[in-house]
Every structure is written in C-alpha cells, then in structure tokens.
Coordinates of C-alpha atoms (C1' of nucleotides) in Angstrom, one line a residue:
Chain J
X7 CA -36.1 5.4 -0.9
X8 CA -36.0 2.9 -4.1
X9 CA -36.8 5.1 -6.7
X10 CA -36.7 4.5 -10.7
X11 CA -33.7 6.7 -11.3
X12 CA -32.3 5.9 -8.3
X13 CA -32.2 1.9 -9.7
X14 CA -30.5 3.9 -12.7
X15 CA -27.7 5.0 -10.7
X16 CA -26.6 2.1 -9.4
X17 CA -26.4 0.6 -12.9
X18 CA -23.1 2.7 -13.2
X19 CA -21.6 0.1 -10.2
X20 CA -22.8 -2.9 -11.4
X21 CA -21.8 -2.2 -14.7
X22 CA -18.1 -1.5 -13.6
X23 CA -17.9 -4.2 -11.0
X24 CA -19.2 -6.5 -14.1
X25 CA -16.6 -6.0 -16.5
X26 CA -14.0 -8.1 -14.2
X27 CA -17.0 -10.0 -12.0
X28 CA -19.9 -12.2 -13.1
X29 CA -23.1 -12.5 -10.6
X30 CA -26.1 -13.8 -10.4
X31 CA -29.8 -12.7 -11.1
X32 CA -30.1 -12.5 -7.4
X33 CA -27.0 -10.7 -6.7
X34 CA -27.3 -8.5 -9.2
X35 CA -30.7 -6.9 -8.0
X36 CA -29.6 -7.1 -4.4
X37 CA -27.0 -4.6 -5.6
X38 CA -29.3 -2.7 -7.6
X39 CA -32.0 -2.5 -4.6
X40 CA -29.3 -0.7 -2.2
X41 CA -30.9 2.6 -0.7
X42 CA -29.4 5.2 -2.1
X43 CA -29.7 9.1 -2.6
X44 CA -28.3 11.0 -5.4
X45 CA -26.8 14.3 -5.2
X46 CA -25.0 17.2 -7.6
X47 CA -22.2 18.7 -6.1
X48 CA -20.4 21.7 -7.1
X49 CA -16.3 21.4 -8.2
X50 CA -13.3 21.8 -5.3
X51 CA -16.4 21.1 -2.5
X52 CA -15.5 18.4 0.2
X53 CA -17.3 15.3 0.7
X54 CA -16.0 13.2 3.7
X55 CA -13.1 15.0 5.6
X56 CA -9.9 14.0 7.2
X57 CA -11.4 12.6 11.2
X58 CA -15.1 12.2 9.5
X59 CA -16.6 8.7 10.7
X60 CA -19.2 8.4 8.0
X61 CA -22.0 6.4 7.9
X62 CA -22.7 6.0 4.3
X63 CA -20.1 5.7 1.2
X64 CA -20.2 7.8 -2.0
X65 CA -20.7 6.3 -5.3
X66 CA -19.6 8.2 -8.2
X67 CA -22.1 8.9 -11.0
X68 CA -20.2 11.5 -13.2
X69 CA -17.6 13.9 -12.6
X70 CA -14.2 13.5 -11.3
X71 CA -13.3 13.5 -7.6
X72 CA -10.1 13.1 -5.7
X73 CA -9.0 12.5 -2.3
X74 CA -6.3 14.2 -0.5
X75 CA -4.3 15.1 3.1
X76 CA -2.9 18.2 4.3
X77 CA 0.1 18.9 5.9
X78 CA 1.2 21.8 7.6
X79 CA 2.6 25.2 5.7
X80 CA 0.1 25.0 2.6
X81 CA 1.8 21.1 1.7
X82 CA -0.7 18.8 0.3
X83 CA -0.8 15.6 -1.2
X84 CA -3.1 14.3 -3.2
X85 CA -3.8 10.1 -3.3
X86 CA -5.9 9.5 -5.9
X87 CA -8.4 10.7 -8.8
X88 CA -11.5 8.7 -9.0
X89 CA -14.5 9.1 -12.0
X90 CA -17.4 7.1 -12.5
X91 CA -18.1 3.9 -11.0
X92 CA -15.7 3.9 -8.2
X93 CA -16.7 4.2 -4.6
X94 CA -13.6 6.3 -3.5
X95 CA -14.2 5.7 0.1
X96 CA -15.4 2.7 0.5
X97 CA -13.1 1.6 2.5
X98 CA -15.0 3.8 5.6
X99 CA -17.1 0.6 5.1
X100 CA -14.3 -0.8 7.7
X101 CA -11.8 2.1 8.8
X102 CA -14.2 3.9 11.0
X103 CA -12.3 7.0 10.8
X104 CA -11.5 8.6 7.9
X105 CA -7.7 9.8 7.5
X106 CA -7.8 11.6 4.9
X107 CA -10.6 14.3 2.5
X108 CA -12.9 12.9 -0.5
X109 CA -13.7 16.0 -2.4
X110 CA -14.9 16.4 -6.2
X111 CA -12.3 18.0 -8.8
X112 CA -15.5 19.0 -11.0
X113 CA -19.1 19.5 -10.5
X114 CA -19.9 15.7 -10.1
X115 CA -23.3 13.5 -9.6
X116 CA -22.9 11.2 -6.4
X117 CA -24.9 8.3 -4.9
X118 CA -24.4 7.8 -1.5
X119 CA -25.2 4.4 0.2
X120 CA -25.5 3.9 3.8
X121 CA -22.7 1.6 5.4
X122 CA -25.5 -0.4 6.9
X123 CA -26.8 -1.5 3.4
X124 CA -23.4 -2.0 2.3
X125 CA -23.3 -4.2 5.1
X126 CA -26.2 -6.4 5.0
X127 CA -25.2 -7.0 1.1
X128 CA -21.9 -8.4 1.8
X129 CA -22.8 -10.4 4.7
X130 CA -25.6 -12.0 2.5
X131 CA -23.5 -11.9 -0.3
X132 CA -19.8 -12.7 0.1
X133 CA -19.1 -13.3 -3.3
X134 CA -20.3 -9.7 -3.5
X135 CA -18.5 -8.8 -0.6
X136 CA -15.3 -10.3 -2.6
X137 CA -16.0 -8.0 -5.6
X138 CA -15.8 -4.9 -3.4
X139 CA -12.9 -5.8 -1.5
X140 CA -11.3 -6.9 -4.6
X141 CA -12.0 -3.1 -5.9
X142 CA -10.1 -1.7 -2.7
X143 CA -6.7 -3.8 -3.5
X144 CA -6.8 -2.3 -6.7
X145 CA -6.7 0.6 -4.9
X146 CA -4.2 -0.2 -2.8
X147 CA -2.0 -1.7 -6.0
X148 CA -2.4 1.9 -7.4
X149 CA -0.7 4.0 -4.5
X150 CA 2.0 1.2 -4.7
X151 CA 2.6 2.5 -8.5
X152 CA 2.5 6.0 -7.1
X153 CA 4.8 5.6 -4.8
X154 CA 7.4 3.9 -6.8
X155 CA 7.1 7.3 -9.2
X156 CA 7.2 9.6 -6.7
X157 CA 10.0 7.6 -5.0
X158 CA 12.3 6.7 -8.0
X159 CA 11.1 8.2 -11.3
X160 CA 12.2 11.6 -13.0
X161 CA 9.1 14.4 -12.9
X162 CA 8.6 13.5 -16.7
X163 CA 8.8 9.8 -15.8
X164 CA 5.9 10.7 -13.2
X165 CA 3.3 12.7 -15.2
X166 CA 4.2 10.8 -18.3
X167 CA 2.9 7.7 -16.0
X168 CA -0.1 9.2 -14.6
X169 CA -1.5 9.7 -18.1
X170 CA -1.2 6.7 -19.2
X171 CA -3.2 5.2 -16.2
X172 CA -6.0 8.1 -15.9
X173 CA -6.3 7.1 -20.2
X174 CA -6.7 3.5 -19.4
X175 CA -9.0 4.0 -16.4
X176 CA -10.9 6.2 -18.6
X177 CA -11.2 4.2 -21.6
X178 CA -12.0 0.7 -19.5
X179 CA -15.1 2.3 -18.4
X180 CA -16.0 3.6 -21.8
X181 CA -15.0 7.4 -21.4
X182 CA -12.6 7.5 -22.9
X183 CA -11.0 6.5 -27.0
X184 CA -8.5 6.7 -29.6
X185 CA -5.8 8.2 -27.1
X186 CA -7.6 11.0 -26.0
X187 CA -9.7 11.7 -22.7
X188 CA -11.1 14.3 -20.3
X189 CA -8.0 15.6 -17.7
X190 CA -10.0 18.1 -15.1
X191 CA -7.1 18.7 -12.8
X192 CA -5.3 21.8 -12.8
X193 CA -1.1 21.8 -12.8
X194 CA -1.3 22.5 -8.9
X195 CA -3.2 19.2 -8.7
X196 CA -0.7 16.9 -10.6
X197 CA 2.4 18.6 -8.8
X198 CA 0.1 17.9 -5.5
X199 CA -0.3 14.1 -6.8
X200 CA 3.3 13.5 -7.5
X201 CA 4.8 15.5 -5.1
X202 CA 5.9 17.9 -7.7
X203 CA 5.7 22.1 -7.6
X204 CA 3.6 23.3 -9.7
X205 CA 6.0 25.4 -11.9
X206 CA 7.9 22.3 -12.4
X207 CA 4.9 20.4 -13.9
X208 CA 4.3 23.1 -16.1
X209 CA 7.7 22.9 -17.7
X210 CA 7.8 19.4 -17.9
X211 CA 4.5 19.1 -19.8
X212 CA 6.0 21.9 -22.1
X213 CA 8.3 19.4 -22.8
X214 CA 6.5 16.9 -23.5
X215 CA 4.3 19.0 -25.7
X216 CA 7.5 19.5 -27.5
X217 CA 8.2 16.2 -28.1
X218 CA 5.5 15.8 -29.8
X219 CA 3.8 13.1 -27.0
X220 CA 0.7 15.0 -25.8
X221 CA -1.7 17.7 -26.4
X222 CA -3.3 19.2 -23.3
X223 CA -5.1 22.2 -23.2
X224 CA -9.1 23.0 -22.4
X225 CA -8.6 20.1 -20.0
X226 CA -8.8 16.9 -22.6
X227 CA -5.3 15.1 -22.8
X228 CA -5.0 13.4 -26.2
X229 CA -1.5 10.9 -26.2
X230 CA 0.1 11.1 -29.9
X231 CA 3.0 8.4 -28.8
X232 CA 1.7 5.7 -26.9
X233 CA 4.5 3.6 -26.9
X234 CA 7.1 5.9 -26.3
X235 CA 4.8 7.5 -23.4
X236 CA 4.9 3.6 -22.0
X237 CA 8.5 3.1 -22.7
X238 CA 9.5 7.1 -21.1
X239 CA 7.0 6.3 -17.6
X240 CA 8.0 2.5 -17.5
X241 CA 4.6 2.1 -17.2
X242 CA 2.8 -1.9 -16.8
X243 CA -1.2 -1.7 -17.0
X244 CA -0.5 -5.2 -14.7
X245 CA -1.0 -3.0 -11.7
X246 CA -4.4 -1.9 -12.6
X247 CA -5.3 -5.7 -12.6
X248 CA -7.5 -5.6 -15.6
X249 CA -8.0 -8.9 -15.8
X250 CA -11.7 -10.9 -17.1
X251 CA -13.9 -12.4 -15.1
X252 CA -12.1 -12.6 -11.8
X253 CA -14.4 -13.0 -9.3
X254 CA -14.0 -14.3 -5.8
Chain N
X142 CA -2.2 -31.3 7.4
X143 CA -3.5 -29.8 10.8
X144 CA -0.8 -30.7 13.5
X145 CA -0.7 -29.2 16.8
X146 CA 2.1 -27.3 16.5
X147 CA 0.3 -25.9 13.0
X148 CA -3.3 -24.6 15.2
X149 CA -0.3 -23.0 17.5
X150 CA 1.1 -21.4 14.6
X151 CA -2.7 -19.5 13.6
X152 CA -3.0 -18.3 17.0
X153 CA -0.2 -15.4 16.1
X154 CA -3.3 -14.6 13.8
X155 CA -6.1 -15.2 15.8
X156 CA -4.0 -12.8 18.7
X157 CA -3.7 -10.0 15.8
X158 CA -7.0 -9.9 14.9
X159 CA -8.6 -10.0 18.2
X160 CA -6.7 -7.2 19.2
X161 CA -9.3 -5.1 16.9
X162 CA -12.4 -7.8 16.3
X163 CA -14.5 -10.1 18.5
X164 CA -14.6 -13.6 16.7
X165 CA -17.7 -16.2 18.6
X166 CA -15.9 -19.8 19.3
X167 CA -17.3 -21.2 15.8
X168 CA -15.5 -18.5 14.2
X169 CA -12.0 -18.9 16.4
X170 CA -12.3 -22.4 15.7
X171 CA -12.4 -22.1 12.3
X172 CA -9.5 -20.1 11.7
X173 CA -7.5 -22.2 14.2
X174 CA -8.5 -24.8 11.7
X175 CA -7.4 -23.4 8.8
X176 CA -4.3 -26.3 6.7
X177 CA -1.2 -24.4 7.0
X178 CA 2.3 -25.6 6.5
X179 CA 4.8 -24.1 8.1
X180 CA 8.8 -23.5 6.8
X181 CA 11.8 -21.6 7.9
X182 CA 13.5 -19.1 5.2
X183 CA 16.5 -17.5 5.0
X184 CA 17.5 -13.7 5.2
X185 CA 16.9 -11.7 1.9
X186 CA 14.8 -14.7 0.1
X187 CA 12.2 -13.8 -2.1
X188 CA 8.9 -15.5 -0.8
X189 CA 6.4 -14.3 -3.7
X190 CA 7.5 -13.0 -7.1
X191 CA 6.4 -9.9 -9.0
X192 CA 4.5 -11.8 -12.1
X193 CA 3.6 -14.7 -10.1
X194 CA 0.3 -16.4 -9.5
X195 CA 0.0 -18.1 -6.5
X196 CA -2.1 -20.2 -4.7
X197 CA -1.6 -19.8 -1.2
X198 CA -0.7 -16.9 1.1
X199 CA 1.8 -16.5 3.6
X200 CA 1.1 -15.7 7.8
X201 CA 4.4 -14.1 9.3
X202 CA 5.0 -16.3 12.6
X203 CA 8.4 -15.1 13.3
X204 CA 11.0 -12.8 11.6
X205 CA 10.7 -9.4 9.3
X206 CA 9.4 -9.2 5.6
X207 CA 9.0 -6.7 3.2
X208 CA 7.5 -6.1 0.1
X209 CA 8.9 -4.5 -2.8
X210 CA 9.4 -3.8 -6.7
X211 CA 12.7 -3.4 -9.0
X212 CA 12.7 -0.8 -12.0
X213 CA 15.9 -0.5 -14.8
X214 CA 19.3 0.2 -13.7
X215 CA 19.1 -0.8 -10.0
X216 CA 16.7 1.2 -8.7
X217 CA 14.0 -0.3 -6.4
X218 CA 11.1 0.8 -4.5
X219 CA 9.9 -0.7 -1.0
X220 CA 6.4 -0.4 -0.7
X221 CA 5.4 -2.1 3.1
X222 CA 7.8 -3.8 6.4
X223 CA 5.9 -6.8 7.8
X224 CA 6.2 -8.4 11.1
X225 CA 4.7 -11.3 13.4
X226 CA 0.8 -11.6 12.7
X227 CA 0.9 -10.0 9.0
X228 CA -0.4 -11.5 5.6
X229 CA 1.4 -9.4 3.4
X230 CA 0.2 -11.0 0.7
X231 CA -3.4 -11.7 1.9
X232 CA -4.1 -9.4 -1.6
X233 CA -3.0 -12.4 -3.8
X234 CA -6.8 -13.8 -2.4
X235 CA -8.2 -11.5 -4.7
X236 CA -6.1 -9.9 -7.0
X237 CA -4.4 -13.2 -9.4
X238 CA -1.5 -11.5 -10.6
X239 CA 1.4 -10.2 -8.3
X240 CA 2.5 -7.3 -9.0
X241 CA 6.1 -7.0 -6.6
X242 CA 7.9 -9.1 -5.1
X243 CA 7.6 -10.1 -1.4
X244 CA 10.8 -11.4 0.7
X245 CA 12.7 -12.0 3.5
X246 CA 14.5 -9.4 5.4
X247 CA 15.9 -11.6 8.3
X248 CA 15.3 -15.2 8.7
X249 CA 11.7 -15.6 8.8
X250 CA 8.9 -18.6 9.9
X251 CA 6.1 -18.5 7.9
X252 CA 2.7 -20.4 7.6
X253 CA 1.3 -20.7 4.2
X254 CA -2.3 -20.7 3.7
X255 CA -4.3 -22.1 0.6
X256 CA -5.9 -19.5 -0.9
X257 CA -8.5 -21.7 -1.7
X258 CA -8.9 -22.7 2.4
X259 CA -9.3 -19.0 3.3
X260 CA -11.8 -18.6 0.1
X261 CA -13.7 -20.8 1.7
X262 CA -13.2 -19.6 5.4
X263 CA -14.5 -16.1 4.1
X264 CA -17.6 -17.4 2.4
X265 CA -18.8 -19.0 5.2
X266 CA -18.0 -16.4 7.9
X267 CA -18.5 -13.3 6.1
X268 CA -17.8 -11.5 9.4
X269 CA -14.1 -12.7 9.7
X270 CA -13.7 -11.9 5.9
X271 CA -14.7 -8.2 7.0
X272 CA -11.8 -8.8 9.7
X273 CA -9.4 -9.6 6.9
X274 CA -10.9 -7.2 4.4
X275 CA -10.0 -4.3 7.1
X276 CA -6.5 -5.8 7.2
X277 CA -6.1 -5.0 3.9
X278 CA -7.4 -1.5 4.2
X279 CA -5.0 -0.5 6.7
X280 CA -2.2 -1.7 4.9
X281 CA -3.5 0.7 2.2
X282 CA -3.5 3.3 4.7
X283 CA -0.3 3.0 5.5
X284 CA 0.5 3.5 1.9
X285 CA -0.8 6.5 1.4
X286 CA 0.8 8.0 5.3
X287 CA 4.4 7.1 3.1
X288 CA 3.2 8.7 0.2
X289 CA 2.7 11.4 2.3
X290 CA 6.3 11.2 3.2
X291 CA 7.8 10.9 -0.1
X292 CA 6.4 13.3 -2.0
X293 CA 5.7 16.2 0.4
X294 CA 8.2 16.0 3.5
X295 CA 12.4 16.2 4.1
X296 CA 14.3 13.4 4.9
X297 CA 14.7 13.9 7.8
X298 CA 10.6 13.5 8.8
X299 CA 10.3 10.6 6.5
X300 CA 12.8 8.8 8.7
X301 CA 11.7 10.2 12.2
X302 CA 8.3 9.0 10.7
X303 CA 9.2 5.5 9.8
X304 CA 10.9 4.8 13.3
X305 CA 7.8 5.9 15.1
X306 CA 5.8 3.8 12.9
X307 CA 7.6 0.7 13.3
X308 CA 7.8 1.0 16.8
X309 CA 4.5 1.4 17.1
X310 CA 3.8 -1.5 14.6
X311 CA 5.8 -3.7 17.0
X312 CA 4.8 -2.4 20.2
X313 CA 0.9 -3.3 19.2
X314 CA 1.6 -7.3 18.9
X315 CA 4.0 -7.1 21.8
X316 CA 7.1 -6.9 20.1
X317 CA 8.5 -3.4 21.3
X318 CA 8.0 -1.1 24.7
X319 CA 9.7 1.2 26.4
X320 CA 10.7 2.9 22.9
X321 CA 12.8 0.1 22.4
X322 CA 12.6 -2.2 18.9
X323 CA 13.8 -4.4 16.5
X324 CA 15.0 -2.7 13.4
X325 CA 16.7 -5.3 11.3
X326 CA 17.0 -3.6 7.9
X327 CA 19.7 -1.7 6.4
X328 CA 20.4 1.7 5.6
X329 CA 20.2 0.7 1.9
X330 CA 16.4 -0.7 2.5
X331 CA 15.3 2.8 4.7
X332 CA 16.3 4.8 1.6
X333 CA 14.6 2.6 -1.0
X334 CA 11.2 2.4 1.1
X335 CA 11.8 6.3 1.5
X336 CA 12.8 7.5 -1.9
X337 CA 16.4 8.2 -0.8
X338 CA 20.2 6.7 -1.3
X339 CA 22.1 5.2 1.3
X340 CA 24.6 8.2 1.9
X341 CA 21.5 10.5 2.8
X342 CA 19.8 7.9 4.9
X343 CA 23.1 7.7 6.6
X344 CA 23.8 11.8 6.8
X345 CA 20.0 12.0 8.5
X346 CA 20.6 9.1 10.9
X347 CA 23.8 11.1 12.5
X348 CA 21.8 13.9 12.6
X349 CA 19.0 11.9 15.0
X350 CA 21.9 10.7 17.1
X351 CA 23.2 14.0 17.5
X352 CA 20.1 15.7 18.6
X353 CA 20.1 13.0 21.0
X354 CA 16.7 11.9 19.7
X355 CA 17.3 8.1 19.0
X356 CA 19.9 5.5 19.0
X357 CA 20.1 2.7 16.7
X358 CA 22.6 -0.2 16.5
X359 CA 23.0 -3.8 16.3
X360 CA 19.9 -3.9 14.8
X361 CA 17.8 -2.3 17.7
X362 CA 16.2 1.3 17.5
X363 CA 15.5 3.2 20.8
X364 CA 13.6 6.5 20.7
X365 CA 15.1 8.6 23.7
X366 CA 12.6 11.3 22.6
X367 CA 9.0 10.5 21.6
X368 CA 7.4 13.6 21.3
X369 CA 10.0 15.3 19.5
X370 CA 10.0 12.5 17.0
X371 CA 6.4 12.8 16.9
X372 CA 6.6 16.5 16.0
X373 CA 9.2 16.9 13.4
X374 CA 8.1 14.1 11.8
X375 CA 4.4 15.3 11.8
X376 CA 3.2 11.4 12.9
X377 CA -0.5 11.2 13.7
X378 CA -1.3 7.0 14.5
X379 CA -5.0 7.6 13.1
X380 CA -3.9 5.8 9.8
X381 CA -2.8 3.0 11.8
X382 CA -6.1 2.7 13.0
X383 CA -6.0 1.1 16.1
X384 CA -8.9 1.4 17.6
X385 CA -10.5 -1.1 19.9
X386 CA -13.4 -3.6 18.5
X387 CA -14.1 -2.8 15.5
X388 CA -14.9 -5.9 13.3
X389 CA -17.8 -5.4 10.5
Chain U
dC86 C1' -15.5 44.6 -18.8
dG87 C1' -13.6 43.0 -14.7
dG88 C1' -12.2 39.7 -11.5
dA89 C1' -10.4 35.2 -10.2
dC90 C1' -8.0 31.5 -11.3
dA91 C1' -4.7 29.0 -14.1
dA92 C1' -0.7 28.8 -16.9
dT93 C1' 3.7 30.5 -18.0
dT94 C1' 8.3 32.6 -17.6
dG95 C1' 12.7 34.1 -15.4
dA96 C1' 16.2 33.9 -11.9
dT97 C1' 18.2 31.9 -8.0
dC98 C1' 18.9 28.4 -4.6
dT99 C1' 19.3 23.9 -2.1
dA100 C1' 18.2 19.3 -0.6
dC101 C1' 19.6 15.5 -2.0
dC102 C1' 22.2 12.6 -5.5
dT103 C1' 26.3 10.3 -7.5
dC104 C1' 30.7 8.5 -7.5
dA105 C1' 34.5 6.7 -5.0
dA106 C1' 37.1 5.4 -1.3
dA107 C1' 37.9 4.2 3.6
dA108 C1' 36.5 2.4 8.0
dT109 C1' 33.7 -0.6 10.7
dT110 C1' 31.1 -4.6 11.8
dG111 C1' 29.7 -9.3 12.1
dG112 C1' 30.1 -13.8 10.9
dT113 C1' 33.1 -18.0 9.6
dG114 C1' 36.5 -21.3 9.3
dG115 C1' 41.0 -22.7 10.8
Chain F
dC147 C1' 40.9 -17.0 19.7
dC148 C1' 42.3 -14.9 15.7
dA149 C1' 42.5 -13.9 10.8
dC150 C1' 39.8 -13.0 7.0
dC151 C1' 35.9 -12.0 4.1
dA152 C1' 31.7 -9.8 2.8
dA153 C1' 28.4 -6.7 3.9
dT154 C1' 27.4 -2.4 5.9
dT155 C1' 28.3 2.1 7.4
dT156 C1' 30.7 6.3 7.0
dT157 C1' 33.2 10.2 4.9
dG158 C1' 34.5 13.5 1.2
dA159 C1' 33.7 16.1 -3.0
dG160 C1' 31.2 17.8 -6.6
dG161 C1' 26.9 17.9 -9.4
dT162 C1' 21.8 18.4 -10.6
dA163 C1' 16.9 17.9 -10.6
dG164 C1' 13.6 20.2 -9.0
dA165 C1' 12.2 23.9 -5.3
dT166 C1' 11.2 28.7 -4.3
dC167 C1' 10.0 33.4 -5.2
dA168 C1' 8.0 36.7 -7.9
dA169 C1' 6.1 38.6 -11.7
dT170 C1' 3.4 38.3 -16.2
dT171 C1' 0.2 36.5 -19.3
dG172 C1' -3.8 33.9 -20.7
dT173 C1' -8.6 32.2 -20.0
dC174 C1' -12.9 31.7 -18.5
dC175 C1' -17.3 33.5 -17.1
dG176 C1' -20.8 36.2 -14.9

DNA sequence: CGGACAATTGATCTACCTCAAAATTGGTGG
DNA sequence: CCACCAATTTTGAGGTAGATCAATTGTCCG
C-alpha cells in the first residue's frame, strides 16, 4: 500500500502543515507512512457528495477543487476553493455525514487516506491531531470572512476580496508570486461563491479591469494594485492565521 | 481552584457532549476536573475581542452569546448565537489570534477555562479532544448552512431558517419544546447575522405573523407551524449533525 | 470546421436598502 | 403606582445595487 511515490505524495501535507507546525522525526514519518492511494481526476467530476458518509479523506496533490450545496431551482452555493495541500474534507474525519459535495474545479491529482489511519495518527499523536484540527478552524475562520462579504460588502468589495485571499493562499504554498497566480474558476463559479449572478461578476470585473487593478483572462489573475485592492475589499490576511510555528 | 459549585458548573459540558459521545469514568472525571472560574456578565458585554490573544476559553453555563465582527461606517456582521453548553471560542485553543469579537447578548454565566488546562486535557485523552474537535466542526457547519442563506435565499427563508435552527439548537440541551423558545436578540442582531437592516427584518417578521406561522414577543418565539417553516425555508437538520454516539 | 462552453452586452425589473419619524415597550427612580 | 427615559419596534416614502431574461460574441479543442 506504502509505495515510493506514494511516500512522495504525502510530502505535499507535511510540507504545508510544516510551514505553521514543527514535529518530530517520529511524527513526521508517522505522517508520511499513512496508507494512501493516489488518483487523477478529470475537471467538474464529484468526489464526496452531499449525504456521503465516507470512509477515507482526500488529500490534494495538484489541481484546484471546491466544495459546494445545491439548493432548489438551479441555486448553488459554493463554500470554498481548495489547491494543494489541503484536505478539503477532512472534517468527515468526525461529521459522519457529509452535508455538502467536494468536487475538482480542474483535472486534479488526489490522495485519499482512510479515516481509520487518520485515526490511529491522531490518537497516537495529538500534537498531530492538534495540527489537523488547527487546519479545520482555519477553515472555519475563512467562511466567517465570506460571510461577512457576502453579508455586508458591495459585489466589487466581494470579488475584489476573494483575490486577494486565493493570491495569498497561493503564494504561501509556493504557487504562486509577484502578484500573479493561477484562477481556474469560471464567472458562474465566483457569482456561485459570493452569492452573486454571473452577469453581475462579469461587469464588475470589467470594472475593475478598468481601473487598472487586475488582469484576468486565460484563467491566471495577475493584481497591479495591491494596496488599493486591500484598501477597496477591506481585506485583513489575520483571518487566514498565517502565523509561524504555532503548533498545539 | 476546583470548588463544588465549579465541577457543577462542567457538567453543562459533560451533558452536551454526552448527548453525542460516550466518555469512560477516567475521562468524565477528568473534564469534571478541569480549573474553571466562574463570573456573571452583563447584557451586550464583549467577552473576547477581535485582535486579542487569550489564554483561556469561555463554557456558556447560563444566558445567550454571540459572536461577531465590525467593518467601517457601522456595519457589522454576526457570524454564530451561542447558548448553554457552548465554547464559542474553544478555536482560540488553536488558532492565537482572534479574529471577531465574542459578547454577551443577555446576561450571561460563564466558566472560563485555561487554555493551557484543556491543552493538556486533550493530549492525554485524545478521544475527548476528537469530542471537542467535532464541536468545532459543527460550528463550521453551521456556517456554511448561513452562508447558504445569505448569498442564495430571500429574506424571508433566511429568517424562517434561523427560527428553526435556534429552536432546534435549544430544544437539543433541553432548553425549548413544544416549538416554544427563548429568542432574546433584537431585530437589529437578526438582520446583521442575516445580511439584512432592521426595517426588512421587521417587514418579514409581520409577514410570519400574518401567515399565522409563528409568534414572537417578549423575547419568546413559538412556531405554530413546523412544517411550513421547514419548507419555505428549505431547513434540512443534517448540518446540525445530531446524530447519536458518535465520538472518534 | 463545428460544437460546447464561457464571456459579454443590453434592457428591464425588484427585493431590499436608506432615511426619517412615530409608536411601543420595558425598566427605573421617585 | 406613575412618570419618564432609552431602547426597540413599526410605519412611510423613495432610491439603488444587483437580479433576470435573452441574445451575441469569443474561445478552446477535438
């Protein structure tokens, strides 16, 4: 089940949970020796749905992948976009049933790691346990942020936000630099994440083409004015709790 | 530092968690052990500040809380309502900086716990860390169900959808039945935690009077019609995940 | 080259907002 | 027990950000 490759993938989460975590020799390959099998799946294809009760979690090698809801009439709304190194559903780990879809945004490269393993790790090792639980109130800190756009800021306030933090989620994991980075989603998908239509997005990001802020187009987003960006979305990287070496 | 009137006070928890976990008597004991000390605060005091970094976290014994975030020029975002048995800032174990602001809606008895007890607690009983950790997750659940609301449904089913899950909320520790509850916050509070202003919340609430579906004054809700409420507000209790023994 | 999907444009509509004032409620001190 | 204050709820009128509907254009890719 432990092959050499396989090791390899599991680099990607160690490396990630390292950059605000320190562990030991021991912990370290404990993590590294999880079971694990690695799979390529095509874009828009589902991975866990909505009433699932999975038995393994989904580590994300490459690609982008986001998780959604469905409402009736066509509605949708859209929680989160994940890349690599995040475990989008990890919290199945402990919510038996899954309320909601994980599904890819582009072709992507997945590990997935059975709950059981997941378990024995964090039961052997809570400080590891910590780290991972830790990762899931960042989560949480992030749909906070989104609701407070989607709930009180202007639809250029919004999408302004959201590309400041897919930037700086990009860049913290080393894909992304110099203000520019890789933006899969289509228009449909941003209206769908901040409860926006899709013709409205497409206006606003006109306008902020025309400001001079952006450039999108072949999906990579490159952000001229940072600071007015920051100053226009009233965004705070605190949320995104960036912080060195914080471990349990 | 651990009176008898202080183990009484973690049995609220110990009573919450069970409702979802089994804990052995080492375990029960332990939490029941946990230093606490217990105060009384007053209606509308902030608790926990956005940008602070405490040390301890705070078990709701008696009273409402909510958490919350202000932006320029007034506007302000409620992210979560908190009752009997909550932590609502069990995050703070993890994540160092706060990022909003929790406080008092009514007057309120609260334990507060030293971080550095449950640290400790969670280390040595991984198992009642996996309770907590699940805690956590739900709240994040929740999160995303009012995202939902926000961004992709009227007013009108955000509300409808907020009374059922408060009732529900109550009516799991024991606080509400018969579609009767609490509902101590203001009209002003419903439209911040919903993304609307006070003359709208007020508009939809005559409208659910006047469909006969609920009632609501001095403070108490009743919902004369469940499954109505239920249906235009398209409420599904999955994300409230209550299921029956399901500790890690 | 054709087909599917994504982006763009135009025109119209409305759910909800803002501002401002009045009525109601609940608590408090005399 | 009443008078009063502050907070909350309610009502009215007018305004707008963003939705909806429908068509056109652009882009990618086999």
């Amino acid at each position: 089940m432990t092959s050499a490759s396989d090791i390899h993938s599991k680099t990607v989460l160690v490396r990630k949970l390292e950059s605000i975590a320190t562990f030991s020799d021991e912990e370290r390959q404990a993590i590294l020796s999880l079971p694990s099998q690695t799979r390529v799946l095509k874009p828009g294809q589902d991975i866990v749905r909505d009433g699932d009760t999975p038995s393994q979690c989904c580590l994300i090698l490459d690609g982008w992948a986001y998780r959604y809801k469905v409402l009736g009439e066509g509605r949708r709304q859209i929680f989160s976009f994940h890349i690599a190194g995040d475990i989008p559903d990890l919290q199945s780990l402990h919510l038996h049933t899954m309320d909601h879809t994980l599904a890819t945004v582009t072709e992507a490269t997945v590990a997935f790691i059975p709950h059981q393993s997941m378990r024995e790790l964090t039961m052997r090792y809570p400080s590891v346990g910590a780290v991972l639980w830790r990762d899931t109130l960042v989560d949480a800190a992030i749909f906070r942020e989104w609701m407070i756009g989607i709930g009180r800021k202007s639809a250029f306030g919004r999408i302004a936000h959201l590309f400041c933090e897919m930037y700086l989620k990009l860049e913290s994991v080393g894909l992304a630099s110099d203000h520019r980075c890789p933006l899969p989603m289509t228009q449909v998908d941003i209206g769908d994440a901040l409860g926006l239509s899709n013709v409205h997005v497409n206006r606003v990001l006109q306008e902020l083409r025309g400001k001079g802020l952006i450039t999108l187009r072949s999906n990579t987003l490159v952000i001229h004015a940072w600071d007015e960006m920051i100053q226009a979305s009233e965004f705070d990287p605190t949320y995104l709790h960036f912080e060195q070496r914080a471990a349990g």
